[in-house]
Each structure stands twice: as structure tokens, then as C-alpha cells.
XYZ file of C-alpha atoms in Angstrom:
343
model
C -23.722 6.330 14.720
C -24.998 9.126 16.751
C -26.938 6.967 19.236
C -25.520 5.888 22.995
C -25.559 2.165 24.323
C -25.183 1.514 27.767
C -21.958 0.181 26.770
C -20.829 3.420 25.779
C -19.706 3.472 22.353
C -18.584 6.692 21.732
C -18.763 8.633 18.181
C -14.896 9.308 17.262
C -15.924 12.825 16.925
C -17.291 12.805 20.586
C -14.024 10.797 21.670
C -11.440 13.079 19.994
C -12.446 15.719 22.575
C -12.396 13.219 25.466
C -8.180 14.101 26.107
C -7.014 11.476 28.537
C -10.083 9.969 29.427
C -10.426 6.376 28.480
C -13.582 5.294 26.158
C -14.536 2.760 23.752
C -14.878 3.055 19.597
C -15.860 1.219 16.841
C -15.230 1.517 13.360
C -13.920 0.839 10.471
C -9.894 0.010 9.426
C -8.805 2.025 6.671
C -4.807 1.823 7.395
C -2.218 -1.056 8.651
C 1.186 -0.253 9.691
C 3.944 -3.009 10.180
C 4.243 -4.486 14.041
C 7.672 -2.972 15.268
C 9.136 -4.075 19.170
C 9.276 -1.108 21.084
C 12.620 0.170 23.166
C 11.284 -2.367 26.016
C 9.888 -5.716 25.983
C 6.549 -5.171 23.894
C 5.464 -4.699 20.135
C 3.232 -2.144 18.812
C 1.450 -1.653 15.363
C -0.442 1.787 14.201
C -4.031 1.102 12.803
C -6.083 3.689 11.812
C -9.887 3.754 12.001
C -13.197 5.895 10.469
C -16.840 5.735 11.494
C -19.919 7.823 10.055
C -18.713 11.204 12.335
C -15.451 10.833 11.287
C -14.375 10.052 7.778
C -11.167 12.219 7.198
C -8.391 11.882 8.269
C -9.567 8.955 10.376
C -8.527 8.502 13.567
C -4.721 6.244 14.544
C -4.893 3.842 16.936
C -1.397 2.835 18.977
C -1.855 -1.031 19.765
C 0.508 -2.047 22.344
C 0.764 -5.966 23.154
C 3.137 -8.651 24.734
C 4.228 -10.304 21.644
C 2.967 -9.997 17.909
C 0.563 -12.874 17.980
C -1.964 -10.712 20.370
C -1.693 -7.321 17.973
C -4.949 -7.203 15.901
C -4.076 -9.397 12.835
C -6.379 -7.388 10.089
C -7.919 -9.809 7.257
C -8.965 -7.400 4.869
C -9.340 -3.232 4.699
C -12.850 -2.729 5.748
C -12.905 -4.953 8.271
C -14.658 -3.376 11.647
C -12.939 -3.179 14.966
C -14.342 -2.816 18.289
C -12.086 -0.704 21.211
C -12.763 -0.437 24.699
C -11.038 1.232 27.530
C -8.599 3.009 24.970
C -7.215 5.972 25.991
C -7.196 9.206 24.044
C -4.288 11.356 23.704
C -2.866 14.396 21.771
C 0.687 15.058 19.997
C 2.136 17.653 17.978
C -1.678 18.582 17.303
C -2.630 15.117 16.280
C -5.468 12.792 18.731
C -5.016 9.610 18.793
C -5.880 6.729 20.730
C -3.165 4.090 23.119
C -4.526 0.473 23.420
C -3.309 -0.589 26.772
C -2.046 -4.294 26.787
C -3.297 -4.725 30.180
C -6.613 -2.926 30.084
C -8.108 -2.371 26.821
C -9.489 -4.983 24.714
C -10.598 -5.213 21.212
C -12.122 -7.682 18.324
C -11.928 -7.824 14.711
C -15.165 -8.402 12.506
C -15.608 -9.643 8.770
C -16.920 -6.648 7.106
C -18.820 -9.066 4.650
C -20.694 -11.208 6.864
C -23.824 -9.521 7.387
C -25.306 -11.901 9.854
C -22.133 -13.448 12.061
C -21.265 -11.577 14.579
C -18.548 -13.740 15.799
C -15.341 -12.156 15.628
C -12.643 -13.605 14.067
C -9.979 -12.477 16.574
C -10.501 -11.169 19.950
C -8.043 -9.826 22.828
C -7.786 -12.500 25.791
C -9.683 -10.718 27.966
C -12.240 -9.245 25.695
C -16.266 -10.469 26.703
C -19.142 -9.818 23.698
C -22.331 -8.082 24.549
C -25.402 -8.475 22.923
C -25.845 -4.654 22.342
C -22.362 -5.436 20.019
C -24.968 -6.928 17.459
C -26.658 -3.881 16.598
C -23.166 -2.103 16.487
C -22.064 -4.387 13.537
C -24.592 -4.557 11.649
C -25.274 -0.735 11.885
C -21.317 -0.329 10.559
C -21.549 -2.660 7.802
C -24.454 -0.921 6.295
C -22.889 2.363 6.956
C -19.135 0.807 5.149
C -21.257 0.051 1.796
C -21.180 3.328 0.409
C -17.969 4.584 1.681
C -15.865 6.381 -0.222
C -12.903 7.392 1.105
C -11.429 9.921 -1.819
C -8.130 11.535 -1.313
C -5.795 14.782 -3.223
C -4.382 12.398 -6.048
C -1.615 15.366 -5.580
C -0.059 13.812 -2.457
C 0.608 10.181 -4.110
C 3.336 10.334 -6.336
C 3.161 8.612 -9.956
C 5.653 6.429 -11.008
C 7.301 8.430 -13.837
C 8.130 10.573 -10.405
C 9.491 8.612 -8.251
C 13.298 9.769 -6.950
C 16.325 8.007 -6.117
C 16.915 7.656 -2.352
C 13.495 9.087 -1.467
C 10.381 7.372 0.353
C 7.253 7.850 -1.534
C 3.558 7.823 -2.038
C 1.613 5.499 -4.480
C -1.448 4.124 -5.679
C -1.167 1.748 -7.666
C -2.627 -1.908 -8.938
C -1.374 -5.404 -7.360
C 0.028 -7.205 -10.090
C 1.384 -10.276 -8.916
C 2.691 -11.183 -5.648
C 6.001 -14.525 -5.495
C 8.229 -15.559 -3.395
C 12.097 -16.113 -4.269
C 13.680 -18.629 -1.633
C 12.265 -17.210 1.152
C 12.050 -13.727 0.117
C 8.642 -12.243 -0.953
C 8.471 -9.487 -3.775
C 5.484 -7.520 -4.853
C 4.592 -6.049 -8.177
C 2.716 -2.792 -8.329
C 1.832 -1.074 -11.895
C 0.071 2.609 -12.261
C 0.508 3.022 -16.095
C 3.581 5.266 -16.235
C 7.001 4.583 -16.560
C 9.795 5.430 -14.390
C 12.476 7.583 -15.955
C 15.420 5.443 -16.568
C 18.093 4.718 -14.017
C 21.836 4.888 -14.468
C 24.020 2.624 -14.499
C 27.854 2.847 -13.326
C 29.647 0.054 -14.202
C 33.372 -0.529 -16.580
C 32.878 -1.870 -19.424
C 35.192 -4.944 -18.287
C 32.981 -5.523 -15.099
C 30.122 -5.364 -17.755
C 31.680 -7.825 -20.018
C 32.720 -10.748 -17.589
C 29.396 -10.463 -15.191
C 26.400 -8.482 -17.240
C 23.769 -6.885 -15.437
C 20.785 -9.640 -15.169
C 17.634 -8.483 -17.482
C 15.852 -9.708 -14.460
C 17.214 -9.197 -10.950
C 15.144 -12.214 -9.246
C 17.030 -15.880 -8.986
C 14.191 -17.522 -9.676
C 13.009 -15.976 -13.066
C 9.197 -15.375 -13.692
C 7.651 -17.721 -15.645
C 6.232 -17.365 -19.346
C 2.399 -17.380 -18.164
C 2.809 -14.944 -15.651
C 5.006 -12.576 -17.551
C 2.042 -12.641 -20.237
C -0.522 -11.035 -17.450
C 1.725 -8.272 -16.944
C 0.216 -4.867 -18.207
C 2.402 -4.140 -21.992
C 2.600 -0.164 -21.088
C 4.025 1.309 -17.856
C 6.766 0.120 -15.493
C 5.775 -2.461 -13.381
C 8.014 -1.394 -10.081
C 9.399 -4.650 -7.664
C 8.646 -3.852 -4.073
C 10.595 -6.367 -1.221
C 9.762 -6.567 2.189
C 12.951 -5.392 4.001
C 14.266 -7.423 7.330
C 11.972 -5.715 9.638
C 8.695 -6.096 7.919
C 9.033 -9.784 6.803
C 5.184 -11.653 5.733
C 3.263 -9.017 7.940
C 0.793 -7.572 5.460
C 1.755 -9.867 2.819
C -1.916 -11.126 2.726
C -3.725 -7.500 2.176
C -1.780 -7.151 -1.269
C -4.656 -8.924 -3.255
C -3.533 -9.512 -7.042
C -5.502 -7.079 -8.957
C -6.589 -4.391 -7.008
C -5.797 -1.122 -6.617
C -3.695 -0.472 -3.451
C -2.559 2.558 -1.535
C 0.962 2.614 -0.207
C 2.429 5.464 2.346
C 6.235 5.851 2.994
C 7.680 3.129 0.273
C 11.498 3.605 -0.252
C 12.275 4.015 -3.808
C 15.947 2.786 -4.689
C 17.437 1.649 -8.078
C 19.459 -1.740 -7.817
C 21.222 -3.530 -10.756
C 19.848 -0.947 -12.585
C 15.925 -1.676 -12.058
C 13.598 0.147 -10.022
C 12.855 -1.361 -6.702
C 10.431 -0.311 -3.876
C 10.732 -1.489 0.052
C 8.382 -1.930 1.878
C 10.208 -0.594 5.478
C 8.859 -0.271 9.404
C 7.465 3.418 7.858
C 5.345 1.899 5.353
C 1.521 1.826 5.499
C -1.346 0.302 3.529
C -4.189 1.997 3.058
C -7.606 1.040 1.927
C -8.379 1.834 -1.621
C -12.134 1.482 -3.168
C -12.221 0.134 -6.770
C -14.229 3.483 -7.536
C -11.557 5.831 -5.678
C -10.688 9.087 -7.600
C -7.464 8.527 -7.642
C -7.607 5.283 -9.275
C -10.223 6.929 -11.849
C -7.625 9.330 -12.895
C -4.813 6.758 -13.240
C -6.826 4.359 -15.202
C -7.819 7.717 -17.824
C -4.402 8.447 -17.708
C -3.364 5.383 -19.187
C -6.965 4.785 -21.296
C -6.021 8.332 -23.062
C -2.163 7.066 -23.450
C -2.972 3.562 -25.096
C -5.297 5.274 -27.465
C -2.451 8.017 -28.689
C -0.799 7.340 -32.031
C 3.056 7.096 -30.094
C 1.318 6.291 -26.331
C 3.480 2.928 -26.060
C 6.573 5.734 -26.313
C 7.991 6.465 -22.682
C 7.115 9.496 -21.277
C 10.281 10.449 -21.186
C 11.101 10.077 -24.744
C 9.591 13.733 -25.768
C 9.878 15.084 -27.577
C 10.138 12.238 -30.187
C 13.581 11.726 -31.984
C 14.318 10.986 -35.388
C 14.077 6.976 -35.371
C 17.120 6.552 -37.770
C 20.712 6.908 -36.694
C 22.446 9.589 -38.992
C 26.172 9.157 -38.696
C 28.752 11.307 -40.914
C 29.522 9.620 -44.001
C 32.948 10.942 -43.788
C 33.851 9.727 -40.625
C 31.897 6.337 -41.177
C 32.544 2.665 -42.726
C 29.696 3.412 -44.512
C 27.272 1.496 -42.523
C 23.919 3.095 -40.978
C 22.651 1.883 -37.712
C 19.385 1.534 -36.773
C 18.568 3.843 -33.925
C 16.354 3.153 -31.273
C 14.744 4.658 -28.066
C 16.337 3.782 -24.599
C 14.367 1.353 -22.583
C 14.996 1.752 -18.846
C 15.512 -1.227 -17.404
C 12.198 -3.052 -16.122
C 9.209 -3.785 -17.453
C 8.320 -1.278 -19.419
């Protein structure tokens, strides 16, 4: 990536110290926010973007457009973009670049398609050059071997995940359904959320009981049976503002990164939304971060009480003692607290 074309591609280490000039880029997406409508008339989505000069932290991208069908509409992480006349700009210490709706221009390869170079969406007024080729094919050979490995410290696990509080995760794709109009996610990491409380009188309790699944639309048997047996597998909706954008980059079983989810409990389950904030970020299958999670629960399934929670240590006695003299004389079985979910 070090090279000059006539079209002047610039390195985004070169272009990060080009303050308010305009210049063009190309590289690869690694991050997709939700498209918002700005204060005014237009929308705007956040992408970010690496090449070879500039892995970490990557570099955002501001796309501004008329209306959300003419933001860039990103198949799959990975995927290459190509910028021109972008301008570069600063913030609270941070560069970025602004896509100007009425004099930038950008298109959108397949990362996989080694010998098309047709892109599969393009700004109106965007023309192809033949030096693009070389481009490409030079950033698909360079995206092979990426890996993009981040501080498994700043994404939270699920056995830590707060009440009221917008979090960090990595975690696998489960399964993906839609309840009457209303899409829901399911994301696993192989820990279990600590269990939520519940305030409800017992009469509320006894003439309308808490569902043991909050969905109308139950899942069915078969898919039920493909959901991991250990760890909480943690709903995530898509709130009013982020409705089916991004729904097609949660791929059922793979590992996923997720910035900014808001972590609630309702009807007593865990749920995560997906809000304006949130961010998906592109996770390889070999990532550190999925490494460790996958140990994690490897080392847990193999332990003599790993299908206790984790936050059931230390172990109790599994037997209910109760007083003899202030019994019936019965015994009850004890047993350990389930939170609700799928645990």
C-alpha cells in the first residue's frame, strides 16, 4: 500500500496528517454503525476503515447522504471500500474523515471475489478507473491474513453485564427470528449472567405468571435443541431507531463483536438492544478474544460441577435441612436458583 497512482490513493497513515485537505482512501471495513437522520434534512452512518499502514484503531469515516438508500449498504465485514474527495478532520484528538453528499463518492467491493472488480454499490456520481483494478486486488491479498486482535479486557463477559448499563461483547450468533414484525437476536459467550430480580406480589404472580419465555411466538423444539446447554444465551432487539439495518451482518454461527449494547432485564430475562450507539465490528474466527472465550468454556465443560452457574460458589449443600421441630416432618429437596433464560 505504500505506492502512489495518479489517482491518488493515499495511505491512511499519509491522509491522517492531511487536516482539512480533501483526498481519497481505500480500505478495508472493520465497523458499521446504524444510519441515524441528522438535525436537518440528511442521514448519516459511521463506518470505520483499515489498510496495511493503518491497522489500529482504524480510521471512522462520517457518511453523509440525502436519504438512507445512497449510504454505503455494507454486505459483509471485510468488504473493501473506495473514498474519494473525503475530507479529513480532527476532534477531541480523534482524525477522521466527512464524506460529502455532494462531492465525494465511494464504492463497495466483495472482499471474496478475487477477479470482479465490479462493485456492488456505487455513489451516483462515482466513475471506475482502470488503475482501481490493481487497488483491489492488492487489498484482498493484503485482507487474507488480517488479524485484527483486540484487549479481551475492554469487552465485557456476560456473567458481567449490569443493569441499566451499555456494554461491550463478543460473543457467537446463535440464531437470528423474527416475532410479528419484530426481529430478535441471540448471542451466547459461555457464561451466565447473574440472576435478575424480580419484583412482583405474589397475587400479581398468581393470576398472570411471568412467561418462561418472553417472545409471543415461542421457539420451536428444533431450534431450541441447537442452542449451546451451558451459558446464558442473552436476547438482543433492535430498538425503534435501528429497525432491519444490520440485521444481515449477524450471520448464525459466528463470532461477532458488539460496541455500546444496552443491557436491561425485562420480565425477569436478560435482554440486550441494539440502540443508534451500537456498532458491529468485524471479528476473525481466529481472534484472541474468541480463543479465550471458547477455553473458557472448553476448561468449564470439562470441570466435575462446570454445568453449575458461576454464581453458585461456592457450592451449597444440595439437600434442604429444615428443623425437625419446627417442621411437618417433610424434607424438601433443595435446589440451585436458575436465573431466568437459557441457562
Amino acid at each position: 500500500m505504500g505506492e502512489r497512482d495518479d489517482y491518488r490513493f493515499l495511505d491512511i497513515k499519509d491522509a491522517i496528517t492531511s487536516i482539512n485537505q480533501k483526498v481519497s482512501l481505500i480500505g478495508v471495513i472493520i465497523e458499521c454503525g446504524f444510519p441515524k437522520t441528522t438535525r436537518g434534512t440528511d442521514c448519516f452512518c459511521t463506518i470505520k476503515i483499515v489498510d496495511g499502514s493503518y491497522e489500529k484503531p482504524g480510521l471512522p469515516v462520517n457518511m453523509f447522504a440525502e436519504h438512507f438508500g445512497m449510504l454505503p449498504h455494507v454486505a459483509s465485514f471485510g468488504d473493501i471500500i473506495q473514498l474519494s474527495n473525503v475530507m479529513m478532520k480532527t476532534h477531541g484528538g480523534e482524525v477522521y474523515a466527512v464524506f460529502n453528499k455532494k462531492s465525494s463518492t465511494f464504492a463497495i467491493y466483495d472482499r471474496n471475489d478475487s477477479e470482479g472488480f465490479l462493485p456492488y454499490q456505487t455513489y451516483p456520481i462515482f466513475i471506475q478507473r482502470d488503475v482501481d483494478k490493481k487497488l483491489i486486488t492488492r487489498m484482498r491479498k493484503w485482507f487474507i491474513d488480517l488479524q485484527f486482535d483486540e484487549d479481551s479486557n475492554n469487552f465485557s463477559l456476560m456473567r458481567e453485564l449490569k443493569e441499566g448499563k451499555f456494554a461491550d461483547l463478543a460473543c457467537k450468533v446463535i440464531h437470528v427470528q423474527e416475532f410479528k414484525g419484530e426481529w430478535m437476536g441471540f448471542l451466547w459467550d459461555g457464561t451466565d449472567a447473574h440472576p435478575s430480580s424480580i419484583s412482583s406480589r405474589l397475587e400479581d404472580e398468581k393470576n398472570n405468571p411471568l412467561p418462561l419465555q418472553p417472545e409471543q411466538l415461542h421457539l420451536s423444539r428444533d431450534i431450541l435443541s441447537t442452542f449451546p446447554t451451558l451459558g446464558t444465551v442473552l436476547r438482543v432487539v433492535f430498538d425503534q431507531g435501528t429497525k432491519k439495518h444490520g440485521l444481515h451482518l449477524l450471520h448464525i454461527g459466528k463470532w461477532m463483536k458488539f460496541i455500546n449494547v444496552y443491557c436491561d432485564v425485562n420480565g425477569g430475562f436478560w435482554r440486550g438492544s441494539f440502540t443508534p450507539l451500537t456498532k458491529f465490528r468485524y471479528t476473525h474466527d481466529k481472534d484472541r478474544i474468541v480463543l479465550e472465550r471458547e477455553r473458557l468454556y472448553n476448561e468449564r465443560e470439562g470441570l466435575k460441577f462446570g454445568r453449575n452457574p458461576y454464581w453458585s460458589f461456592p457450592l451449597t449443600f444440595p439437600i434442604t435441612g429444615v428443623n425437625y421441630k419446627d417442621s411437618t416432618g417433610c424434607y424438601f429437596n433443595g435446589c440451585s436458583y436458575i436465573s431466568r433464560g437459557y441457562s
